[in-house]
Amino acid sequence: MSQPTLQEALKSLSIDNENAGTWMGVNAHYSDKKIPSYSPVDGSLIGYASFTTDEQYEKSIIEAHKSFLEWRNVPAPKRGEAVRVFGNKLRDQKSALGLLVSYEMGKSYQEGLGEVQEMIDICDFAVGLSRQLTGLTIKSERPEHFMMEQYHPMGVIGIISAFNFPVAVWAWNATLAWVCGNSCVWKGSEKTPLCSIACQKIWNEVTLEMNLPKNLSIILTGDKNIGVKMSQDKRIPVVSATGSTLMGKAVGEKVASRLGRSILELGGNNAIIITESADLKMTVTAAVFGAIGTAGQRCTSTRRLIIHESIYDKVCNSICDAYEQIKIGSPLNTKNHMGPLIDSDAVNNYLQSLKDVEKQGGKFLLKGYQLKGESYSSNCYVTPSIAEVENIWNVVQHETFAPLLYVMKYSDLKEALNTQNNVPQGLSSAIMTNSMQEANMFLSASGSDCGIANVNIGTSGAEIGCAFGSEKETGGGRESGSDAWKAYMRRVTATVNYGSELPLAQGVEFDES
Ligand code: UN1
């Protein structure tokens, strides 16, 4: 698949207007307040989207609800058919959308393609799921009775997603929500509004070709106030929010206060435990990709390496050597490994964290800095850092969304596990080992406390087939595979009496004559 130019990609995705608006189903809506989208790759203005006004918001929720009322009566496998067509269109647009992701967000083109592939994968999963929305049947204690569980759609699902996965995370939520019979309203990041619009336009083609209800997907464009509105809106029974712990706490509190349901997938502070028997080659690749992939801006990025003391120097040296080979520059150039951070706030935040590490007594094996000059004209490029720290330091306990990797020593696996778990977040974790005992200890109840626990794989790059998320400050929600679909449905327990008597449960006698 050859790499398109930006112009070719935008043309293919039908993003040619000066203002791409905001989208209520198949209709564009415009407002006076525009959001410019600047590429972190070269600082260029790619285009504009417009903010959703209060009036447009109101109309959007009403229209999304109307579409839900129609859609819930469409047989689930037919709903799956629409998602299958969507997945095929994503296959056709993979290189164009992958390129836009790369240019608007800054991740490498390879990772942009990977993100679109993740959308295609979840479409396939959702198509299969549309024939597997199963519930249990349960034996009744009463004669001539049976009990069953039925799952029904919830209504309008609110999706809030972050800049770092500007298309895949929406697809994880939307495709499952659709096959379950819901409609969706989506607040993507205001840092990547054109990615949202590109996705909407692809879905719109499906809507028109298959004559689907017009507003199964609506984009709500704006800042955090839109997220606040969605969280408070009783007409949105489920809000799925992916992003920082700070954002998730605000959403979770508001949704809980109206007894709504939230699916929260928030920050991580992911560690790899590197044991004495670890395969060094695999370890270095896993750690380096985990730490500098997406410039450290994945919620699964590797933030900490907990290394056995006997191999500590060797591992650190090998990783530093690998870092020396990392090419930083335009993510559209496939020779580069690492692109820019999302914006200058992210750069400042990174540089501040480096100062904090120093203040707390950290020792840099490699100290990052901002790259200047013509090739880095967006001012968003930095070099990655590796620092020796102590796990309990404040800065280490926080998630710095940047290529900042911490290293620390351990002597005993139990101690390493304590260190790994001793952070507020819990998303992803990994152990590199060839010892069955160590691997199983890591996976046991007293092992890793994370929602993702990998053996001989890094912390990032999870497949869609499994549920994604974790407890602690990661928020407790699960998205994508396994039984995550249940969060988009309400469960009904139905007891059926096919006899001609009315025996009461628990043997209660009631004779009204
Ligand atoms: C995220 O960073 O919010 O596991 C999602 C991964 C990707 C998804 C990351 N499949 O790294």
mmCIF file of N, CA, C and O in Angstrom, residues 29-100:
data_model
loop_
_atom_site.group_PDB
_atom_site.id
_atom_site.type_symbol
_atom_site.label_atom_id
_atom_site.label_comp_id
_atom_site.label_asym_id
_atom_site.label_seq_id
_atom_site.Cartn_x
_atom_site.Cartn_y
_atom_site.Cartn_z
ATOM 1 N N HIS A 29 -23.097 21.010 9.991
ATOM 2 C CA HIS A 29 -23.634 22.201 10.659
ATOM 3 C C HIS A 29 -22.467 23.132 10.922
ATOM 4 O O HIS A 29 -21.369 22.682 11.216
ATOM 5 N N TYR A 30 -22.747 24.383 10.826
ATOM 6 C CA TYR A 30 -21.668 25.367 11.005
ATOM 7 C C TYR A 30 -22.028 26.309 12.140
ATOM 8 O O TYR A 30 -23.191 26.468 12.488
ATOM 9 N N SER A 31 -20.991 26.898 12.738
ATOM 10 C CA SER A 31 -21.252 27.928 13.739
ATOM 11 C C SER A 31 -20.172 28.988 13.598
ATOM 12 O O SER A 31 -19.176 28.789 12.886
ATOM 13 N N ASP A 32 -20.375 30.099 14.302
ATOM 14 C CA ASP A 32 -19.420 31.212 14.159
ATOM 15 C C ASP A 32 -18.069 30.868 14.765
ATOM 16 O O ASP A 32 -17.044 31.399 14.366
ATOM 17 N N LYS A 33 -18.109 29.968 15.758
ATOM 18 C CA LYS A 33 -16.848 29.672 16.439
ATOM 19 C C LYS A 33 -16.158 28.488 15.758
ATOM 20 O O LYS A 33 -16.676 27.365 15.756
ATOM 21 N N LYS A 34 -14.990 28.779 15.179
ATOM 22 C CA LYS A 34 -14.284 27.722 14.454
ATOM 23 C C LYS A 34 -13.096 27.205 15.276
ATOM 24 O O LYS A 34 -12.477 27.953 16.018
ATOM 25 N N ILE A 35 -12.784 25.941 15.120
ATOM 26 C CA ILE A 35 -11.574 25.385 15.746
ATOM 27 C C ILE A 35 -10.571 25.125 14.632
ATOM 28 O O ILE A 35 -10.827 24.302 13.749
ATOM 29 N N PRO A 36 -9.413 25.785 14.684
ATOM 30 C CA PRO A 36 -8.409 25.461 13.674
ATOM 31 C C PRO A 36 -7.692 24.170 14.056
ATOM 32 O O PRO A 36 -7.503 23.872 15.235
ATOM 33 N N SER A 37 -7.326 23.393 13.062
ATOM 34 C CA SER A 37 -6.536 22.200 13.356
ATOM 35 C C SER A 37 -5.133 22.381 12.771
ATOM 36 O O SER A 37 -4.966 22.448 11.550
ATOM 37 N N TYR A 38 -4.151 22.506 13.663
ATOM 38 C CA TYR A 38 -2.751 22.663 13.234
ATOM 39 C C TYR A 38 -2.049 21.324 13.349
ATOM 40 O O TYR A 38 -2.220 20.606 14.336
ATOM 41 N N SER A 39 -1.253 20.993 12.368
ATOM 42 C CA SER A 39 -0.512 19.736 12.441
ATOM 43 C C SER A 39 0.697 19.900 13.348
ATOM 44 O O SER A 39 1.478 20.844 13.183
ATOM 45 N N PRO A 40 0.902 18.964 14.276
ATOM 46 C CA PRO A 40 2.132 19.017 15.079
ATOM 47 C C PRO A 40 3.361 18.616 14.251
ATOM 48 O O PRO A 40 4.489 18.773 14.691
ATOM 49 N N VAL A 41 3.106 18.109 13.033
ATOM 50 C CA VAL A 41 4.222 17.647 12.192
ATOM 51 C C VAL A 41 5.035 18.840 11.686
ATOM 52 O O VAL A 41 6.271 18.866 11.786
ATOM 53 N N ASP A 42 4.320 19.857 11.140
ATOM 54 C CA ASP A 42 5.034 21.018 10.599
ATOM 55 C C ASP A 42 4.380 22.345 10.969
ATOM 56 O O ASP A 42 4.731 23.386 10.421
ATOM 57 N N GLY A 43 3.412 22.298 11.852
ATOM 58 C CA GLY A 43 2.766 23.525 12.314
ATOM 59 C C GLY A 43 1.757 24.101 11.340
ATOM 60 O O GLY A 43 1.155 25.144 11.611
ATOM 61 N N SER A 44 1.522 23.434 10.207
ATOM 62 C CA SER A 44 0.594 23.998 9.213
ATOM 63 C C SER A 44 -0.849 23.890 9.668
ATOM 64 O O SER A 44 -1.208 22.934 10.372
ATOM 65 N N LEU A 45 -1.629 24.827 9.175
ATOM 66 C CA LEU A 45 -3.068 24.778 9.413
ATOM 67 C C LEU A 45 -3.653 23.769 8.417
ATOM 68 O O LEU A 45 -3.496 23.921 7.208
ATOM 69 N N ILE A 46 -4.300 22.730 8.935
ATOM 70 C CA ILE A 46 -4.852 21.724 8.014
ATOM 71 C C ILE A 46 -6.256 22.142 7.582
ATOM 72 O O ILE A 46 -6.648 21.965 6.441
ATOM 73 N N GLY A 47 -7.024 22.679 8.507
ATOM 74 C CA GLY A 47 -8.397 23.081 8.196
ATOM 75 C C GLY A 47 -9.095 23.487 9.477
ATOM 76 O O GLY A 47 -8.456 23.613 10.528
ATOM 77 N N TYR A 48 -10.394 23.680 9.368
ATOM 78 C CA TYR A 48 -11.180 24.072 10.539
ATOM 79 C C TYR A 48 -12.346 23.122 10.739
ATOM 80 O O TYR A 48 -12.869 22.543 9.789
ATOM 81 N N ALA A 49 -12.759 23.026 11.981
ATOM 82 C CA ALA A 49 -14.058 22.429 12.286
ATOM 83 C C ALA A 49 -14.830 23.532 12.989
ATOM 84 O O ALA A 49 -14.248 24.561 13.323
ATOM 85 N N SER A 50 -16.132 23.371 13.188
ATOM 86 C CA SER A 50 -16.763 24.413 14.012
ATOM 87 C C SER A 50 -17.349 23.830 15.280
ATOM 88 O O SER A 50 -17.709 22.658 15.345
ATOM 89 N N PHE A 51 -17.378 24.684 16.290
ATOM 90 C CA PHE A 51 -17.921 24.303 17.591
ATOM 91 C C PHE A 51 -19.401 23.999 17.468
ATOM 92 O O PHE A 51 -20.118 24.680 16.737
ATOM 93 N N THR A 52 -19.853 23.012 18.197
ATOM 94 C CA THR A 52 -21.280 22.721 18.272
ATOM 95 C C THR A 52 -21.914 23.751 19.205
ATOM 96 O O THR A 52 -21.472 23.906 20.350
ATOM 97 N N THR A 53 -22.933 24.447 18.719
ATOM 98 C CA THR A 53 -23.595 25.442 19.579
ATOM 99 C C THR A 53 -24.548 24.729 20.540
ATOM 100 O O THR A 53 -24.868 23.548 20.352
ATOM 101 N N ASP A 54 -25.054 25.480 21.531
ATOM 102 C CA ASP A 54 -26.020 24.901 22.483
ATOM 103 C C ASP A 54 -27.247 24.374 21.744
ATOM 104 O O ASP A 54 -27.757 23.298 22.046
ATOM 105 N N GLU A 55 -27.670 25.158 20.775
ATOM 106 C CA GLU A 55 -28.858 24.759 20.012
ATOM 107 C C GLU A 55 -28.596 23.473 19.216
ATOM 108 O O GLU A 55 -29.417 22.561 19.197
ATOM 109 N N GLN A 56 -27.418 23.417 18.595
ATOM 110 C CA GLN A 56 -27.069 22.206 17.832
ATOM 111 C C GLN A 56 -26.952 20.994 18.757
ATOM 112 O O GLN A 56 -27.327 19.885 18.405
ATOM 113 N N TYR A 57 -26.433 21.239 19.954
ATOM 114 C CA TYR A 57 -26.311 20.146 20.932
ATOM 115 C C TYR A 57 -27.695 19.566 21.229
ATOM 116 O O TYR A 57 -27.914 18.357 21.175
ATOM 117 N N GLU A 58 -28.625 20.456 21.565
ATOM 118 C CA GLU A 58 -29.990 20.027 21.902
ATOM 119 C C GLU A 58 -30.579 19.191 20.775
ATOM 120 O O GLU A 58 -31.104 18.106 20.994
ATOM 121 N N LYS A 59 -30.468 19.731 19.572
ATOM 122 C CA LYS A 59 -31.053 19.045 18.417
ATOM 123 C C LYS A 59 -30.367 17.674 18.217
ATOM 124 O O LYS A 59 -31.024 16.679 17.893
ATOM 125 N N SER A 60 -29.070 17.665 18.436
ATOM 126 C CA SER A 60 -28.314 16.412 18.237
ATOM 127 C C SER A 60 -28.829 15.299 19.140
ATOM 128 O O SER A 60 -29.010 14.160 18.703
ATOM 129 N N ILE A 61 -29.049 15.633 20.404
ATOM 130 C CA ILE A 61 -29.474 14.572 21.338
ATOM 131 C C ILE A 61 -30.876 14.087 20.960
ATOM 132 O O ILE A 61 -31.162 12.882 20.969
ATOM 133 N N ILE A 62 -31.726 15.034 20.577
ATOM 134 C CA ILE A 62 -33.098 14.654 20.181
ATOM 135 C C ILE A 62 -33.052 13.749 18.945
ATOM 136 O O ILE A 62 -33.680 12.691 18.898
ATOM 137 N N GLU A 63 -32.247 14.144 17.967
ATOM 138 C CA GLU A 63 -32.180 13.358 16.723
ATOM 139 C C GLU A 63 -31.521 11.995 16.959
ATOM 140 O O GLU A 63 -31.948 10.983 16.398
ATOM 141 N N ALA A 64 -30.491 11.976 17.786
ATOM 142 C CA ALA A 64 -29.824 10.691 18.076
ATOM 143 C C ALA A 64 -30.815 9.753 18.757
ATOM 144 O O ALA A 64 -30.842 8.547 18.492
ATOM 145 N N HIS A 65 -31.656 10.318 19.618
ATOM 146 C CA HIS A 65 -32.625 9.476 20.312
ATOM 147 C C HIS A 65 -33.666 8.934 19.332
ATOM 148 O O HIS A 65 -34.034 7.749 19.401
ATOM 149 N N LYS A 66 -34.092 9.755 18.393
ATOM 150 C CA LYS A 66 -35.067 9.280 17.394
ATOM 151 C C LYS A 66 -34.461 8.128 16.594
ATOM 152 O O LYS A 66 -35.121 7.131 16.323
ATOM 153 N N SER A 67 -33.225 8.294 16.203
ATOM 154 C CA SER A 67 -32.577 7.223 15.428
ATOM 155 C C SER A 67 -32.471 5.941 16.242
ATOM 156 O O SER A 67 -32.647 4.840 15.720
ATOM 157 N N PHE A 68 -32.194 6.085 17.525
ATOM 158 C CA PHE A 68 -32.136 4.910 18.409
ATOM 159 C C PHE A 68 -33.476 4.167 18.409
ATOM 160 O O PHE A 68 -33.525 2.935 18.323
ATOM 161 N N LEU A 69 -34.579 4.939 18.491
ATOM 162 C CA LEU A 69 -35.903 4.295 18.571
ATOM 163 C C LEU A 69 -36.169 3.424 17.337
ATOM 164 O O LEU A 69 -36.802 2.370 17.436
ATOM 165 N N GLU A 70 -35.653 3.849 16.192
ATOM 166 C CA GLU A 70 -35.809 3.027 14.980
ATOM 167 C C GLU A 70 -34.843 1.841 14.990
ATOM 168 O O GLU A 70 -35.187 0.718 14.705
ATOM 169 N N TRP A 71 -33.626 2.154 15.308
ATOM 170 C CA TRP A 71 -32.513 1.202 15.191
ATOM 171 C C TRP A 71 -32.665 0.015 16.129
ATOM 172 O O TRP A 71 -32.312 -1.111 15.802
ATOM 173 N N ARG A 72 -33.235 0.245 17.315
ATOM 174 C CA ARG A 72 -33.335 -0.847 18.291
ATOM 175 C C ARG A 72 -34.241 -1.963 17.792
ATOM 176 O O ARG A 72 -34.203 -3.077 18.293
ATOM 177 N N ASN A 73 -35.104 -1.642 16.810
ATOM 178 C CA ASN A 73 -35.994 -2.676 16.285
ATOM 179 C C ASN A 73 -35.428 -3.399 15.068
ATOM 180 O O ASN A 73 -36.035 -4.330 14.554
ATOM 181 N N VAL A 74 -34.290 -2.959 14.596
ATOM 182 C CA VAL A 74 -33.635 -3.639 13.464
ATOM 183 C C VAL A 74 -32.936 -4.883 14.037
ATOM 184 O O VAL A 74 -32.252 -4.784 15.055
ATOM 185 N N PRO A 75 -33.128 -6.064 13.420
ATOM 186 C CA PRO A 75 -32.465 -7.260 13.973
ATOM 187 C C PRO A 75 -30.954 -7.047 14.108
ATOM 188 O O PRO A 75 -30.317 -6.460 13.215
ATOM 189 N N ALA A 76 -30.399 -7.522 15.200
ATOM 190 C CA ALA A 76 -28.975 -7.272 15.482
ATOM 191 C C ALA A 76 -28.058 -7.699 14.323
ATOM 192 O O ALA A 76 -27.150 -6.948 13.954
ATOM 193 N N PRO A 77 -28.270 -8.886 13.683
ATOM 194 C CA PRO A 77 -27.359 -9.227 12.579
ATOM 195 C C PRO A 77 -27.448 -8.244 11.410
ATOM 196 O O PRO A 77 -26.477 -8.039 10.690
ATOM 197 N N LYS A 78 -28.603 -7.617 11.245
ATOM 198 C CA LYS A 78 -28.717 -6.582 10.193
ATOM 199 C C LYS A 78 -27.913 -5.341 10.606
ATOM 200 O O LYS A 78 -27.292 -4.674 9.774
ATOM 201 N N ARG A 79 -27.933 -5.050 11.882
ATOM 202 C CA ARG A 79 -27.115 -3.928 12.361
ATOM 203 C C ARG A 79 -25.640 -4.264 12.121
ATOM 204 O O ARG A 79 -24.837 -3.419 11.731
ATOM 205 N N GLY A 80 -25.307 -5.524 12.342
ATOM 206 C CA GLY A 80 -23.929 -5.964 12.102
ATOM 207 C C GLY A 80 -23.532 -5.779 10.645
ATOM 208 O O GLY A 80 -22.392 -5.439 10.326
ATOM 209 N N GLU A 81 -24.492 -5.988 9.764
ATOM 210 C CA GLU A 81 -24.245 -5.844 8.319
ATOM 211 C C GLU A 81 -23.764 -4.414 8.009
ATOM 212 O O GLU A 81 -22.844 -4.214 7.207
ATOM 213 N N ALA A 82 -24.371 -3.438 8.666
ATOM 214 C CA ALA A 82 -23.962 -2.038 8.447
ATOM 215 C C ALA A 82 -22.513 -1.844 8.905
ATOM 216 O O ALA A 82 -21.713 -1.161 8.241
ATOM 217 N N VAL A 83 -22.170 -2.473 10.011
ATOM 218 C CA VAL A 83 -20.800 -2.336 10.525
ATOM 219 C C VAL A 83 -19.813 -3.063 9.603
ATOM 220 O O VAL A 83 -18.673 -2.629 9.422
ATOM 221 N N ARG A 84 -20.283 -4.155 8.980
ATOM 222 C CA ARG A 84 -19.411 -4.859 8.026
ATOM 223 C C ARG A 84 -19.088 -3.951 6.835
ATOM 224 O O ARG A 84 -17.932 -3.840 6.407
ATOM 225 N N VAL A 85 -20.116 -3.258 6.344
ATOM 226 C CA VAL A 85 -19.899 -2.352 5.209
ATOM 227 C C VAL A 85 -18.956 -1.215 5.647
ATOM 228 O O VAL A 85 -18.052 -0.815 4.905
ATOM 229 N N PHE A 86 -19.155 -0.728 6.870
ATOM 230 C CA PHE A 86 -18.269 0.325 7.398
ATOM 231 C C PHE A 86 -16.817 -0.172 7.422
ATOM 232 O O PHE A 86 -15.895 0.517 6.979
ATOM 233 N N GLY A 87 -16.632 -1.400 7.904
ATOM 234 C CA GLY A 87 -15.277 -1.971 7.969
ATOM 235 C C GLY A 87 -14.644 -2.063 6.594
ATOM 236 O O GLY A 87 -13.448 -1.805 6.407
ATOM 237 N N ASN A 88 -15.449 -2.415 5.586
ATOM 238 C CA ASN A 88 -14.910 -2.505 4.221
ATOM 239 C C ASN A 88 -14.506 -1.138 3.699
ATOM 240 O O ASN A 88 -13.490 -0.994 3.015
ATOM 241 N N LYS A 89 -15.295 -0.136 4.049
ATOM 242 C CA LYS A 89 -14.941 1.224 3.610
ATOM 243 C C LYS A 89 -13.648 1.682 4.300
ATOM 244 O O LYS A 89 -12.827 2.378 3.712
ATOM 245 N N LEU A 90 -13.486 1.258 5.550
ATOM 246 C CA LEU A 90 -12.235 1.603 6.249
ATOM 247 C C LEU A 90 -11.047 0.917 5.579
ATOM 248 O O LEU A 90 -9.954 1.486 5.499
ATOM 249 N N ARG A 91 -11.271 -0.293 5.097
ATOM 250 C CA ARG A 91 -10.188 -0.987 4.359
ATOM 251 C C ARG A 91 -9.793 -0.147 3.148
ATOM 252 O O ARG A 91 -8.612 0.048 2.867
ATOM 253 N N ASP A 92 -10.798 0.363 2.421
ATOM 254 C CA ASP A 92 -10.508 1.169 1.229
ATOM 255 C C ASP A 92 -9.792 2.468 1.598
ATOM 256 O O ASP A 92 -9.004 2.992 0.814
ATOM 257 N N GLN A 93 -10.112 3.001 2.763
ATOM 258 C CA GLN A 93 -9.572 4.315 3.137
ATOM 259 C C GLN A 93 -8.389 4.193 4.097
ATOM 260 O O GLN A 93 -7.964 5.195 4.674
ATOM 261 N N LYS A 94 -7.874 2.982 4.262
ATOM 262 C CA LYS A 94 -6.863 2.780 5.308
ATOM 263 C C LYS A 94 -5.677 3.729 5.161
ATOM 264 O O LYS A 94 -5.255 4.381 6.124
ATOM 265 N N SER A 95 -5.138 3.833 3.946
ATOM 266 C CA SER A 95 -3.936 4.662 3.830
ATOM 267 C C SER A 95 -4.275 6.146 3.978
ATOM 268 O O SER A 95 -3.520 6.907 4.586
ATOM 269 N N ALA A 96 -5.440 6.572 3.467
ATOM 270 C CA ALA A 96 -5.809 7.993 3.580
ATOM 271 C C ALA A 96 -6.070 8.361 5.035
ATOM 272 O O ALA A 96 -5.538 9.357 5.552
ATOM 273 N N LEU A 97 -6.867 7.553 5.714
ATOM 274 C CA LEU A 97 -7.185 7.876 7.111
ATOM 275 C C LEU A 97 -5.946 7.716 7.998
ATOM 276 O O LEU A 97 -5.704 8.522 8.902
ATOM 277 N N GLY A 98 -5.140 6.694 7.704
ATOM 278 C CA GLY A 98 -3.888 6.503 8.463
ATOM 279 C C GLY A 98 -2.988 7.715 8.322
ATOM 280 O O GLY A 98 -2.349 8.158 9.275
ATOM 281 N N LEU A 99 -2.976 8.274 7.114
ATOM 282 C CA LEU A 99 -2.127 9.446 6.890
ATOM 283 C C LEU A 99 -2.670 10.666 7.636
ATOM 284 O O LEU A 99 -1.921 11.413 8.266
ATOM 285 N N LEU A 100 -3.993 10.837 7.595
ATOM 286 C CA LEU A 100 -4.563 11.982 8.326
ATOM 287 C C LEU A 100 -4.303 11.849 9.830
ATOM 288 O O LEU A 100 -3.945 12.821 10.496
#
